CSV table of C-alpha atoms and ligand atoms in Angstrom, one decimal:
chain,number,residue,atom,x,y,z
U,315,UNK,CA,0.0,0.0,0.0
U,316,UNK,CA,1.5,3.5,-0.9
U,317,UNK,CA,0.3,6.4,1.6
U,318,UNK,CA,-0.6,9.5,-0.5
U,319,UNK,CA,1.3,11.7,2.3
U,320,UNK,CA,4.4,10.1,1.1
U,321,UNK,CA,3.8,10.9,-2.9
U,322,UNK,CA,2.8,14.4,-2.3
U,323,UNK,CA,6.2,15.1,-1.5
U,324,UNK,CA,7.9,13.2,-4.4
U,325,UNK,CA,6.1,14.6,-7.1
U,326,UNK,CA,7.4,12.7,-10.7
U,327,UNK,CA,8.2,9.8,-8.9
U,328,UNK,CA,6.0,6.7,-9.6
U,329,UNK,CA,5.3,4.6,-7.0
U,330,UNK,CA,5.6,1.3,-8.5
U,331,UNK,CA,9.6,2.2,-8.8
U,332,UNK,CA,9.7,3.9,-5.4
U,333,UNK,CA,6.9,3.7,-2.4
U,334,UNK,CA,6.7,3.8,0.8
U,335,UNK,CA,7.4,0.0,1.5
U,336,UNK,CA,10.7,0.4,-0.3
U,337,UNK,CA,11.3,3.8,1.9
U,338,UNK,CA,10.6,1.8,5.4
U,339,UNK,CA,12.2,-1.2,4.2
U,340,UNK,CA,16.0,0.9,3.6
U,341,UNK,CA,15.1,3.1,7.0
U,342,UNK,CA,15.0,-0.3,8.8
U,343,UNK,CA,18.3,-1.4,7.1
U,344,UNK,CA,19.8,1.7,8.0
U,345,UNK,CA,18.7,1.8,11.5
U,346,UNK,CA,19.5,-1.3,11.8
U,347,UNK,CA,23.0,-1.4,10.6
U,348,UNK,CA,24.4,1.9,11.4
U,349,UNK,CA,21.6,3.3,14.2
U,350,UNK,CA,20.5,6.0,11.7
U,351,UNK,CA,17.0,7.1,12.2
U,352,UNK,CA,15.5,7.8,9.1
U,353,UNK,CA,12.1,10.1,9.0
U,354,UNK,CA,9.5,10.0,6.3
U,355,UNK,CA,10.5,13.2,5.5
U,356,UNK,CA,13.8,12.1,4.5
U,357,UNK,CA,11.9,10.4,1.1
U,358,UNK,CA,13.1,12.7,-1.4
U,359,UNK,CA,16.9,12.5,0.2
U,360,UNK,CA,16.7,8.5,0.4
U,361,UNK,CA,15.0,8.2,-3.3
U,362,UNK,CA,18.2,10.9,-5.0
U,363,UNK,CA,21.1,8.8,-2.6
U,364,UNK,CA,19.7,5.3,-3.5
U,365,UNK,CA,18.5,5.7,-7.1
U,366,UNK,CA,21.9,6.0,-8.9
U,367,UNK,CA,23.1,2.1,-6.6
U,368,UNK,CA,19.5,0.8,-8.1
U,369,UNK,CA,20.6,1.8,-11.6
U,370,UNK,CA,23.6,0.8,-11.4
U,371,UNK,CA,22.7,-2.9,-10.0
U,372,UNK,CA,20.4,-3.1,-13.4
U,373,UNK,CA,16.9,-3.1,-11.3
U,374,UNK,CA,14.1,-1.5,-12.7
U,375,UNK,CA,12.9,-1.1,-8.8
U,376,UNK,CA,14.0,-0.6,-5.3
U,377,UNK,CA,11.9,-3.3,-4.1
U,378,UNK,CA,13.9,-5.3,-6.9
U,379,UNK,CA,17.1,-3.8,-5.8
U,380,UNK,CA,16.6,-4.6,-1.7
U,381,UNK,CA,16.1,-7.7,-2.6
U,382,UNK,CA,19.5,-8.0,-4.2
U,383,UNK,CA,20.9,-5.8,-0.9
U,384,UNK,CA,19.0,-8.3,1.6
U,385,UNK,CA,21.9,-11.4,-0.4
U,386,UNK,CA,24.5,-8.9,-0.4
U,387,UNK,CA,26.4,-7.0,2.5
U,388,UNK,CA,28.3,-5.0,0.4
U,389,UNK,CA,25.5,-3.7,-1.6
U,390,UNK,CA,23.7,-3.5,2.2
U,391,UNK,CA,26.7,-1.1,3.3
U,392,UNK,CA,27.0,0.9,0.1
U,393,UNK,CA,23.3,1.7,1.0
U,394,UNK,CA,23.9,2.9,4.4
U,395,UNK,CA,27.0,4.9,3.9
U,396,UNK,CA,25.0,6.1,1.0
U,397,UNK,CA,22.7,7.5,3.6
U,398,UNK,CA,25.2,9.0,5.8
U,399,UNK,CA,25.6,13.0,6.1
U,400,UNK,CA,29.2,13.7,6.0
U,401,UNK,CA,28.9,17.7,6.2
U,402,UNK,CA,32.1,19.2,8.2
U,403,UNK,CA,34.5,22.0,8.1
U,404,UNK,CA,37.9,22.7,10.0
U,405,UNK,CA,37.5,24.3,13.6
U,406,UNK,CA,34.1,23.4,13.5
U,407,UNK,CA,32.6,24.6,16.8
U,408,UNK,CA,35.8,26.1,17.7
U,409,UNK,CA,35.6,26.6,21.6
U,410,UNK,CA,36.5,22.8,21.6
U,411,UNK,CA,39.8,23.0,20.3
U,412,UNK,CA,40.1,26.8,22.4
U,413,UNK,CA,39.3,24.1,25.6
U,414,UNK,CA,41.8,21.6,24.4
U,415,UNK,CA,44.7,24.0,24.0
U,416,UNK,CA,43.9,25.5,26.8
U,417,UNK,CA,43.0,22.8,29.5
U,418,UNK,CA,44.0,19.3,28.0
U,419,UNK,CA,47.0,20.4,25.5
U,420,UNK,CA,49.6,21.3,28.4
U,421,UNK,CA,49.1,18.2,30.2
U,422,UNK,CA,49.2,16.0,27.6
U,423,UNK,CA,52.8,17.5,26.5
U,424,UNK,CA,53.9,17.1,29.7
U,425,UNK,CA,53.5,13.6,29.5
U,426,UNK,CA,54.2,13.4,26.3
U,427,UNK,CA,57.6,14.4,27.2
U,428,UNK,CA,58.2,12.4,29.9
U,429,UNK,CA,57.7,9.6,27.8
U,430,UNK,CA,53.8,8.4,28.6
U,431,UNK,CA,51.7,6.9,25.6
U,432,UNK,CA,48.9,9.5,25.0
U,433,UNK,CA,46.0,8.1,22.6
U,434,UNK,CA,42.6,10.4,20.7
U,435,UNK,CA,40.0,9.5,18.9
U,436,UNK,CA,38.2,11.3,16.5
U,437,UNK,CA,34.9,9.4,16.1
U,438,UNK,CA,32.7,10.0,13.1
U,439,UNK,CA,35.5,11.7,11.6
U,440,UNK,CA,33.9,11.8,8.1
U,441,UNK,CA,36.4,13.4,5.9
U,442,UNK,CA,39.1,14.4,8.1
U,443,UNK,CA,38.8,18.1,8.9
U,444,UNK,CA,37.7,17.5,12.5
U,445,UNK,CA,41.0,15.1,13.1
U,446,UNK,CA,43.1,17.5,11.3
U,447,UNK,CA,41.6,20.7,13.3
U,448,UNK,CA,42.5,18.2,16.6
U,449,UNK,CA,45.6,17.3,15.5
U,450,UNK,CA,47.1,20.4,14.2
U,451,UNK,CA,45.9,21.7,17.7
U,452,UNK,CA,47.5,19.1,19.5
U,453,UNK,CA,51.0,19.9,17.5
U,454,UNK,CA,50.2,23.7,18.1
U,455,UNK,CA,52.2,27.1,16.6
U,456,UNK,CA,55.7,26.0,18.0
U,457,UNK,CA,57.1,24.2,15.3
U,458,UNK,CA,60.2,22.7,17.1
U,459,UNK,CA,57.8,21.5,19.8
U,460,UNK,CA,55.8,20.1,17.4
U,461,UNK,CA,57.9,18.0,16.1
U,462,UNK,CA,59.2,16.6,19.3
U,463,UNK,CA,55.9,15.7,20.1
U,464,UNK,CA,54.7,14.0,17.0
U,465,UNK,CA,58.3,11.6,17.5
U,466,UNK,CA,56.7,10.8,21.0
U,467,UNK,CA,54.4,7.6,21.7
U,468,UNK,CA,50.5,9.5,20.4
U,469,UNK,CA,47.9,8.3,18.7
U,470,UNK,CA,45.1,9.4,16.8
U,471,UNK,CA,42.5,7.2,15.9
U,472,UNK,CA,40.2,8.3,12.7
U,473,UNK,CA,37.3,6.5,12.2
U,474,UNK,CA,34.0,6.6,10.1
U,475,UNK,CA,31.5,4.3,9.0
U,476,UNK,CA,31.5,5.9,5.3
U,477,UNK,CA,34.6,4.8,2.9
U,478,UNK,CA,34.3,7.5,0.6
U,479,UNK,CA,34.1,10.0,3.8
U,480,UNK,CA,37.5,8.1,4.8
U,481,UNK,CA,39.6,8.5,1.4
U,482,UNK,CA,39.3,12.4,1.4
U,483,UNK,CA,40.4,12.2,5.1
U,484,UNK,CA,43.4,9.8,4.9
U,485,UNK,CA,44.0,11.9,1.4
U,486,UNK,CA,44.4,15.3,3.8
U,487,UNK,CA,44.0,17.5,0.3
U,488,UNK,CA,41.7,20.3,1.0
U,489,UNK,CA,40.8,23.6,-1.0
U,490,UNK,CA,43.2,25.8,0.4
U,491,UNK,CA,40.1,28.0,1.4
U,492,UNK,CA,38.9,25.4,3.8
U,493,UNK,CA,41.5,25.9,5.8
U,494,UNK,CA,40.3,29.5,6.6
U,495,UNK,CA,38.7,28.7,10.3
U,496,UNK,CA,42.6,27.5,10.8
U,497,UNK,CA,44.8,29.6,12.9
U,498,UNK,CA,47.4,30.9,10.5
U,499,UNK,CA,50.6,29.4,12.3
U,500,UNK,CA,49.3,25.9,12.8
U,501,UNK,CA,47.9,26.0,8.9
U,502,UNK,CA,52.0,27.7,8.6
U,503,UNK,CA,53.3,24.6,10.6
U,504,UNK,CA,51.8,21.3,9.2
U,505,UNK,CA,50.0,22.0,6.2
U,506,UNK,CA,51.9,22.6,2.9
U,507,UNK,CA,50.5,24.2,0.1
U,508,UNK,CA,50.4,24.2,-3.5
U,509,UNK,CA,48.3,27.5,-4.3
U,510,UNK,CA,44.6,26.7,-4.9
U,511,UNK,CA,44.7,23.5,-2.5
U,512,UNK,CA,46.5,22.7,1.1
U,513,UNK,CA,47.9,19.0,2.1
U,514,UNK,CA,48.6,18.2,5.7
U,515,UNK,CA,52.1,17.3,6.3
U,516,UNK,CA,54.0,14.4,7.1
U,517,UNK,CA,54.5,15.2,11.1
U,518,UNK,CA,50.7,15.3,11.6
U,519,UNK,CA,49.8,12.5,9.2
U,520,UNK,CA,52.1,10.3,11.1
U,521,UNK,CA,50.1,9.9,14.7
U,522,UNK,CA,47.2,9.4,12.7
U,523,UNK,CA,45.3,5.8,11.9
U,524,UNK,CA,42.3,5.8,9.8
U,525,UNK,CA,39.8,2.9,10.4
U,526,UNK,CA,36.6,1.6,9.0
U,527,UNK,CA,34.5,1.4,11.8
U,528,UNK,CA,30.8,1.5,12.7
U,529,UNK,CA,29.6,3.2,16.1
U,530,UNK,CA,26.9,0.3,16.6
U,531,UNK,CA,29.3,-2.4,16.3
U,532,UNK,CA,32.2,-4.2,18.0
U,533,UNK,CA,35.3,-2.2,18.8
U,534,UNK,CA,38.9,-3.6,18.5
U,535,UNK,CA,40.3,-1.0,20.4
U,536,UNK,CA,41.3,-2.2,24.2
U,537,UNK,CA,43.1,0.3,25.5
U,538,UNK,CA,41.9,3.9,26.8
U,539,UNK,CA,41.9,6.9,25.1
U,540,UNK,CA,42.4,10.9,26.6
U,541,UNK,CA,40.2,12.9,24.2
U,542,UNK,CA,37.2,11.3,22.1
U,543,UNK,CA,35.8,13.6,20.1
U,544,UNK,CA,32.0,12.5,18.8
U,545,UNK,CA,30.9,15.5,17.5
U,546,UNK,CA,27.2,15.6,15.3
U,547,UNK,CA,27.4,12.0,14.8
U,548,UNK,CA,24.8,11.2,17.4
U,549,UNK,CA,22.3,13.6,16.2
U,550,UNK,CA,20.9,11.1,13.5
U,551,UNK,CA,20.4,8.5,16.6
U,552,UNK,CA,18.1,7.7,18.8
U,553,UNK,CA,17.8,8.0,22.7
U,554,UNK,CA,18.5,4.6,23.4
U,555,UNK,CA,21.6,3.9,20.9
U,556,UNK,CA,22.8,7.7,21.8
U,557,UNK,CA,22.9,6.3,25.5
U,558,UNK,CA,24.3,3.1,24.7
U,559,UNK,CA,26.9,5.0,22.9
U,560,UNK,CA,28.0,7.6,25.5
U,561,UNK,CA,28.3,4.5,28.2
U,562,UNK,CA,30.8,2.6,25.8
U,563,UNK,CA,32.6,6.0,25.1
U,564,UNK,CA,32.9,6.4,29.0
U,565,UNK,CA,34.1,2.6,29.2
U,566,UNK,CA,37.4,3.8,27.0
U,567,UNK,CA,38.0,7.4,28.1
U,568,UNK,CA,41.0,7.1,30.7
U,569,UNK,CA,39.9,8.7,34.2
U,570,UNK,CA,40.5,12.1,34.2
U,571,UNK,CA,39.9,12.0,30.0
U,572,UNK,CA,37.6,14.2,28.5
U,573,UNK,CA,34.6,14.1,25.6
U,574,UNK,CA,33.7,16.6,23.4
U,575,UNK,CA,30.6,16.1,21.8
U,576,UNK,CA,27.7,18.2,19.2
U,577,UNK,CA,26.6,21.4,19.8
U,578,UNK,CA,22.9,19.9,20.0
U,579,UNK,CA,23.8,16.8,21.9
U,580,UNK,CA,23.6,16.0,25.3
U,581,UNK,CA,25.5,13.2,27.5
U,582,UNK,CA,22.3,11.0,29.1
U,583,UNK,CA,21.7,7.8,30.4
U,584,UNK,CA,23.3,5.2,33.3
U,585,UNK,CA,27.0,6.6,31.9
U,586,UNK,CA,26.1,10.6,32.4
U,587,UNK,CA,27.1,10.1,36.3
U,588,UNK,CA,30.2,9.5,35.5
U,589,UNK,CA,31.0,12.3,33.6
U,590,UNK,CA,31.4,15.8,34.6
U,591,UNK,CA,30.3,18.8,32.1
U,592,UNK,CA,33.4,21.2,32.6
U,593,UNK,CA,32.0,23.3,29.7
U,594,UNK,CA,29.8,23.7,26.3
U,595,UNK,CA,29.0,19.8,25.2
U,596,UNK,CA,32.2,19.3,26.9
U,597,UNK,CA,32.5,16.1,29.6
U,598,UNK,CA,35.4,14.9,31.8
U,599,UNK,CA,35.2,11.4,33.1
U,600,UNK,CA,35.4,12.1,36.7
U,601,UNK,CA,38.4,9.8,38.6
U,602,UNK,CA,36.8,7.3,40.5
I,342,LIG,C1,27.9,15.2,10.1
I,342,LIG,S1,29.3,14.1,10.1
I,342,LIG,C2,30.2,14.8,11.5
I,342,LIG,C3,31.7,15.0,11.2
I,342,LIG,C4,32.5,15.6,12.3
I,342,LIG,N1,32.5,14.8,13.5
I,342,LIG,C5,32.0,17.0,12.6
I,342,LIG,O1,31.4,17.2,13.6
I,342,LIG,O2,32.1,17.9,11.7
I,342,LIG,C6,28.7,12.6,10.7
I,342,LIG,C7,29.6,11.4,10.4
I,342,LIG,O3,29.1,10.3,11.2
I,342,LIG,C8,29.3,9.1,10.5
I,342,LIG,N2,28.4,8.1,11.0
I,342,LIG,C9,27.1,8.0,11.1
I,342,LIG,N3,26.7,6.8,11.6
I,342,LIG,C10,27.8,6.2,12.0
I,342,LIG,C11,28.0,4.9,12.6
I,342,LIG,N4,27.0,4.1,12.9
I,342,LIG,N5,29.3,4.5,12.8
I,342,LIG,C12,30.3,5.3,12.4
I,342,LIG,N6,30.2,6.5,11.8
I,342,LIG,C13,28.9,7.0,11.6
I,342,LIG,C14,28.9,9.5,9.1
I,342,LIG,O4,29.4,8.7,8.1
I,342,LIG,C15,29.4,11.0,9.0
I,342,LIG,O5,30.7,11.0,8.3
């Protein structure tokens, strides 16, 4: 059965190619796989994203194509990173990596120095500009000090559920322009440029590990990390998998460790007692 609400708003589309069966059928998918919540207003989005992957698979219909996606989990994933919003810029919300330089950076030098393994993650990193904002931070506008710290034992882990959103990170090859929010000397210190477009450098690239990884499933990582940064990733969940998220972030952020999250978002659920808000969608796990 096709509801007529749903084909008002895709006018041109007919529904015996595209209806609402085959819209809850690739929400459920996507909830399912990544913990996206898809609303039926999000019709017109799911039909332009999905359309060219049914074409391409020679179906004349998505209800022919999820069939072939239901047999298939690559097709299933090339769905749901099709359905991903990967929208980011460098110093996004910008009074995070203000806090970091300010409260977290001198501390983690310090150890850093005295020869103590310090580990970030930038989780939902999509194409790279958050992790590169974190990490140029991290290195900051002393060059020589810079340097000594990228030789020392840290870690930056990079991860996103979306492949293509990966490549353009691990790439680091921006439009020169998007480097704008960028204070000048860290953009001076480990990005080089060739004109219209900017490449992070080696120093920075080094610390860095990209991985393939999906919030909603298992985790290799064992040990614990300082920073996390989930920023705008857990907007497109829902209450319970944002919950269950912030207590396995909690679970891996060292005592003392902090968590910067969306502008929009909020830490809840059994986990939020163990973490203090020191500032705007800023957490630190407390010590005990
Ligand atoms: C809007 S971007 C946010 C990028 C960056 N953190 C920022 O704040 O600018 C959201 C990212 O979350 C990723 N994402 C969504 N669901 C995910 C999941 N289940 N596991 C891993 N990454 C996910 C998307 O692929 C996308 O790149």
């Amino acid at each position: 059965m096709v509801d007529a609400a749903f084909l008002e708003d895709l006018p041109g589309i007919s529904p015996a190619v595209y209806g609402t069966a085959d819209f809850d059928a690739i929400a459920r998918l996507v909830y399912d796989e990544a913990g996206i919540v898809l609303a039926r207003g999000k019709a017109m989005l799911v039909y332009s994203r999905i359309a060219p992957l049914v074409r391409n698979s020679g179906c004349a219909t998505f209800s022919a194509y999820l069939e072939q996606v239901r047999a298939d989990p690559a097709e299933r994933m090339r769905t749901v990173t099709a359905l991903t919003t990967n929208h980011t810029f460098f110093y996004r919300e910008e009074h995070h990596f203000a806090h970091f330089a300010a409260e977290v950076r001198p501390d983690m030098v310090r150890r850093l120095e005295a020869g103590q393994p310090v580990r970030m993650w930038s989780a939902g990193c999509s194409s790279g500009e958050e992790t590169w904002s974190l990490v140029m931070t991290l290195l900051g506008s002393d060059l020589a000090e810079g340097r000594r710290i990228a030789g020392r034992d840290v870690l930056v882990l990079a991860s996103d559920i979306a492949p293509h959103a990966l490549t353009k990170a691990e790439a680091a090859r921006y439009e020169a322009k998007d480097l704008a929010p960028v204070p000048a000397a860290l953009v001076q210190n480990w990005t080089r440029s060739d004109g219209s477009h900017a490449e992070i450098g080696g120093e920075a690239r080094r610390i860095v590990r990209f991985r393939s990884l999906n919030l909603q499933g298992e985790w290799p990582m064992r040990g614990r990390f300082d920073v996390i940064f989930c920023r705008n990733v857990m907007i497109y969940f829902d209450l319970p998998t944002k919950e269950r998220l912030i207590q396995r972030f909690t679970q891996l952020i060292a005592p003392g460790g902090h968590l910067y999250i969306g502008h929009s978002e909020r830490a809840t659920g059994p986990a939020a007692a163990e973490l203090e808000l020191i500032g705007p969608t800023i957490y630190r796990r407390r010590n005990s």
